[in-house]
CSV table of C-alpha atoms in Angstrom, one decimal:
chain,number,residue,atom,x,y,z
A,1,MET,CA,73.3,-97.0,-6.0
A,2,THR,CA,75.8,-99.2,-4.3
A,3,THR,CA,78.5,-96.5,-4.5
A,4,PHE,CA,76.1,-94.0,-3.0
A,5,LEU,CA,75.3,-96.4,-0.1
A,6,TRP,CA,78.9,-97.0,0.6
A,7,VAL,CA,79.5,-93.3,0.7
A,8,ILE,CA,76.7,-92.9,3.2
A,9,VAL,CA,78.1,-95.8,5.3
A,10,VAL,CA,81.5,-94.0,5.4
A,11,LEU,CA,79.8,-90.7,6.4
A,12,ILE,CA,77.9,-92.3,9.2
A,13,GLY,CA,81.1,-94.0,10.3
A,14,ILE,CA,82.7,-90.5,10.5
A,15,SER,CA,79.9,-89.2,12.6
A,16,LEU,CA,80.2,-92.4,14.8
A,17,LEU,CA,83.8,-91.4,15.4
A,18,GLY,CA,82.6,-87.9,16.5
A,19,PHE,CA,80.2,-89.5,19.0
A,20,LEU,CA,83.0,-91.7,20.2
A,21,TYR,CA,85.2,-88.7,20.8
A,22,ARG,CA,82.5,-87.2,23.0
A,23,LEU,CA,82.0,-90.5,24.8
A,24,VAL,CA,85.7,-90.7,25.7
A,25,LYS,CA,86.3,-87.0,26.4
A,26,GLY,CA,83.0,-85.9,27.8
A,27,PRO,CA,83.5,-84.1,31.1
A,28,THR,CA,80.4,-85.3,32.9
A,29,THR,CA,78.4,-88.5,33.0
A,30,PRO,CA,75.4,-87.1,31.2
A,31,ASP,CA,77.6,-86.2,28.3
A,32,ARG,CA,78.8,-89.8,28.0
A,33,VAL,CA,75.2,-91.2,28.2
A,34,ILE,CA,74.0,-88.8,25.5
A,35,ALA,CA,76.9,-89.9,23.3
A,36,LEU,CA,76.0,-93.5,24.0
A,37,ASP,CA,72.4,-92.8,22.9
A,38,ALA,CA,73.6,-91.2,19.7
A,39,ILE,CA,75.9,-94.1,19.1
A,40,GLY,CA,72.9,-96.4,19.3
A,41,VAL,CA,71.1,-94.3,16.8
A,42,GLY,CA,74.1,-94.4,14.4
A,43,ILE,CA,74.4,-98.1,14.7
A,44,ILE,CA,70.7,-98.5,13.9
A,45,SER,CA,71.0,-96.5,10.7
A,46,LEU,CA,74.2,-98.4,9.7
A,47,ILE,CA,72.3,-101.7,10.1
A,48,GLY,CA,69.5,-100.4,7.9
A,49,LEU,CA,72.0,-99.4,5.2
A,50,ILE,CA,73.9,-102.7,5.5
A,51,SER,CA,70.7,-104.7,5.1
A,52,ILE,CA,70.1,-102.9,1.8
A,53,LEU,CA,73.7,-103.6,0.7
A,54,PHE,CA,73.6,-107.3,1.6
A,55,ASP,CA,70.1,-107.5,0.1
A,56,THR,CA,68.6,-109.3,3.0
A,57,GLY,CA,65.8,-108.5,5.4
A,58,TYR,CA,67.0,-110.6,8.3
A,59,PHE,CA,68.9,-107.8,9.9
A,60,LEU,CA,65.7,-105.7,10.4
A,61,ASP,CA,64.9,-107.4,13.7
A,62,VAL,CA,68.2,-106.1,15.1
A,63,ILE,CA,66.9,-102.5,14.5
A,64,LEU,CA,64.0,-103.0,16.9
A,65,LEU,CA,66.2,-104.8,19.4
A,66,LEU,CA,68.9,-102.1,19.4
A,67,ALA,CA,66.3,-99.3,19.7
A,68,ILE,CA,64.8,-101.0,22.8
A,69,LEU,CA,68.2,-101.7,24.4
A,70,SER,CA,69.4,-98.1,23.8
A,71,PHE,CA,66.2,-96.6,25.3
A,72,ILE,CA,66.4,-98.9,28.4
A,73,GLY,CA,70.1,-98.1,28.8
A,74,THR,CA,69.4,-94.3,28.7
A,75,VAL,CA,66.6,-94.5,31.2
A,76,ALA,CA,68.6,-96.7,33.6
A,77,PHE,CA,71.6,-94.4,33.4
A,78,SER,CA,69.5,-91.3,33.9
A,79,LYS,CA,67.7,-92.8,36.9
A,80,PHE,CA,71.0,-93.8,38.4
A,81,THR,CA,72.6,-90.4,38.0
A,82,GLU,CA,69.5,-88.7,39.3
A,83,LYS,CA,68.7,-90.8,42.4
A,84,GLY,CA,71.5,-93.3,42.8
A,85,VAL,CA,69.1,-96.2,42.4
A,86,ILE,CA,67.5,-97.6,39.2
A,87,ILE,CA,64.4,-99.3,40.6
A,88,GLN,CA,62.9,-97.2,43.4
A,89,ARG,CA,60.6,-98.6,46.0
A,90,ASP,CA,59.4,-95.2,47.5
A,91,ARG,CA,57.2,-93.6,44.9
A,92,ASN,CA,56.7,-90.3,46.9
A,93,SER,CA,60.2,-89.1,46.7
B,1,MET,CA,59.2,-96.9,-11.7
B,2,THR,CA,62.6,-98.0,-10.5
B,3,VAL,CA,64.1,-94.6,-11.2
B,4,ILE,CA,61.5,-92.8,-9.2
B,5,ALA,CA,61.9,-95.3,-6.3
B,6,ASN,CA,65.6,-94.8,-6.4
B,7,ILE,CA,65.3,-91.0,-6.4
B,8,LEU,CA,63.0,-91.3,-3.4
B,9,ILE,CA,65.4,-93.6,-1.5
B,10,ILE,CA,68.4,-91.5,-2.3
B,11,ALA,CA,66.6,-88.3,-1.2
B,12,THR,CA,65.4,-89.7,2.2
B,13,ILE,CA,68.7,-91.4,3.0
B,14,SER,CA,70.7,-88.2,2.1
B,15,PHE,CA,68.4,-86.1,4.3
B,16,GLY,CA,68.9,-88.4,7.2
B,17,THR,CA,72.7,-88.6,6.8
B,18,ILE,CA,72.9,-84.8,6.8
B,19,PHE,CA,71.0,-84.7,10.1
B,20,ILE,CA,73.3,-87.4,11.6
B,21,LEU,CA,76.4,-85.4,10.5
B,22,VAL,CA,74.8,-82.3,12.1
B,23,THR,CA,74.4,-84.3,15.3
B,24,ALA,CA,78.1,-85.3,15.3
B,25,ILE,CA,79.1,-81.7,14.7
B,26,GLY,CA,76.8,-80.6,17.5
B,27,LEU,CA,78.1,-83.2,19.9
B,28,ILE,CA,81.7,-82.1,19.3
B,29,ARG,CA,81.3,-78.4,19.2
B,30,LEU,CA,78.5,-77.3,21.6
B,31,PRO,CA,79.6,-76.0,25.0
B,32,ASP,CA,77.6,-77.8,27.8
B,33,ALA,CA,75.7,-81.0,28.5
B,34,TYR,CA,72.2,-79.5,27.9
B,35,SER,CA,72.9,-78.1,24.5
B,36,ARG,CA,74.6,-81.4,23.5
B,37,ALA,CA,71.5,-83.3,24.7
B,38,HIS,CA,69.4,-80.9,22.6
B,39,ALA,CA,71.5,-81.7,19.5
B,40,ALA,CA,71.6,-85.4,20.1
B,41,SER,CA,68.0,-86.1,21.0
B,42,LYS,CA,66.2,-84.2,18.2
B,43,SER,CA,68.3,-84.2,15.1
B,44,ALA,CA,69.6,-87.8,15.6
B,45,THR,CA,66.0,-89.0,15.9
B,46,LEU,CA,65.0,-87.2,12.8
B,47,GLY,CA,68.0,-88.5,10.9
B,48,VAL,CA,67.6,-92.1,11.8
B,49,MET,CA,63.8,-91.9,11.1
B,50,SER,CA,64.5,-90.6,7.6
B,51,ILE,CA,67.2,-93.2,6.9
B,52,LEU,CA,64.9,-96.0,8.1
B,53,LEU,CA,62.1,-94.6,5.9
B,54,GLY,CA,64.5,-94.9,2.9
B,55,VAL,CA,65.3,-98.5,3.9
B,56,PHE,CA,61.5,-99.2,4.1
B,57,PHE,CA,61.0,-97.6,0.6
B,58,HIS,CA,63.8,-99.8,-0.8
B,59,PHE,CA,62.3,-103.0,0.6
B,60,TRP,CA,58.8,-102.0,-0.5
B,61,LEU,CA,59.3,-100.5,-3.9
B,62,ASN,CA,62.3,-102.5,-5.2
B,63,GLU,CA,62.0,-105.8,-3.4
B,64,GLY,CA,58.2,-105.9,-3.1
B,65,SER,CA,58.0,-106.8,0.5
B,66,PHE,CA,56.0,-104.6,2.8
B,67,ASN,CA,58.1,-104.8,5.9
B,68,SER,CA,56.2,-103.6,8.9
B,69,ARG,CA,59.0,-104.1,11.4
B,70,ILE,CA,60.8,-101.1,10.0
B,71,LEU,CA,57.7,-99.0,10.5
B,72,LEU,CA,57.5,-100.3,14.1
B,73,GLY,CA,61.1,-99.3,14.6
B,74,ILE,CA,60.5,-95.8,13.2
B,75,VAL,CA,57.5,-95.3,15.5
B,76,PHE,CA,59.4,-96.6,18.5
B,77,LEU,CA,62.4,-94.3,17.8
B,78,PHE,CA,60.1,-91.4,17.3
B,79,VAL,CA,58.5,-92.0,20.7
B,80,THR,CA,61.5,-92.9,22.7
B,81,GLY,CA,64.3,-90.6,21.4
B,82,PRO,CA,63.0,-87.3,22.8
B,83,VAL,CA,61.9,-89.0,26.0
B,84,GLY,CA,65.4,-90.4,26.6
B,85,GLY,CA,66.9,-86.9,25.9
B,86,HIS,CA,64.5,-85.3,28.3
B,87,MET,CA,65.2,-87.8,31.1
B,88,MET,CA,68.9,-87.4,30.7
B,89,GLY,CA,68.7,-83.6,30.8
B,90,ARG,CA,66.6,-83.7,34.0
B,91,ALA,CA,69.0,-86.1,35.6
B,92,ALA,CA,71.9,-83.9,34.6
B,93,TYR,CA,70.2,-80.8,36.2
B,94,ILE,CA,69.3,-82.6,39.4
B,95,SER,CA,72.7,-84.2,39.8
B,96,GLY,CA,74.2,-80.7,39.5
B,97,VAL,CA,75.9,-80.4,36.1
B,98,LYS,CA,76.9,-76.8,35.5
B,99,MET,CA,75.4,-74.8,32.7
B,100,TRP,CA,77.5,-72.9,30.2
B,101,ASP,CA,78.8,-69.6,31.8
B,102,LYS,CA,77.2,-67.5,29.0
B,103,SER,CA,73.7,-68.9,29.6
B,104,VAL,CA,71.2,-66.1,30.3
B,105,ARG,CA,68.3,-67.8,32.0
B,106,ASP,CA,67.8,-70.6,34.5
B,107,ASP,CA,64.1,-71.0,35.2
B,108,LEU,CA,64.4,-74.3,36.9
B,109,ALA,CA,66.7,-73.1,39.7
B,110,GLU,CA,64.1,-71.6,42.0
B,111,VAL,CA,61.8,-74.6,41.6
B,112,VAL,CA,64.5,-77.0,42.5
B,113,LYS,CA,65.5,-74.8,45.4
B,114,LYS,CA,62.0,-74.7,46.8
B,115,LYS,CA,61.6,-78.5,46.4
B,116,ARG,CA,64.9,-79.0,48.3
B,117,GLU,CA,63.7,-76.8,51.1
B,118,LEU,CA,60.4,-78.6,51.3
B,119,GLU,CA,62.2,-81.9,51.7
B,120,LYS,CA,64.3,-80.7,54.7
């Protein structure tokens, strides 16, 4: 079971490297933001696996925190690339 | 009982890992921003939901603690993952990211053009 979990951790690390490649290379800003979102997802699953490996439940709050931060970051970046502002006063535009 | 629980955990975690690897392949190989958003938002969400379900089964069946925070995390990711992908795709279209040159349809073009003419 422990060996299996370490293999999974290595596989998710490899896919994190793939996301990092798209984050560095990505030609446009939306590519980079999508890669950041995917990196957040990968880190969340890594934290789940590591909390099994270390046999503790204290990391599980971090999952919720990272999910919320990743979503807020994606929404802020998309509002910024769409309109140039994050918090808009004029609701009719 | 432990064997059945371990089989369940290994099955769900392997399923999720396959989907996260598919996400990485899609983000590296697909041609434009929209298809990359399609790869990242859907399959990454399914993969992380499955992995967290495996973690939840481990803490429930092997450790004996029903951990509701993981379930809350699963529901939150299930709601917000596709919403974030959709907002990013819309922002990419409005900010003028080009589609792949072999794309065959662009249904949103005339709508955006009409909206821009209305604003002038």
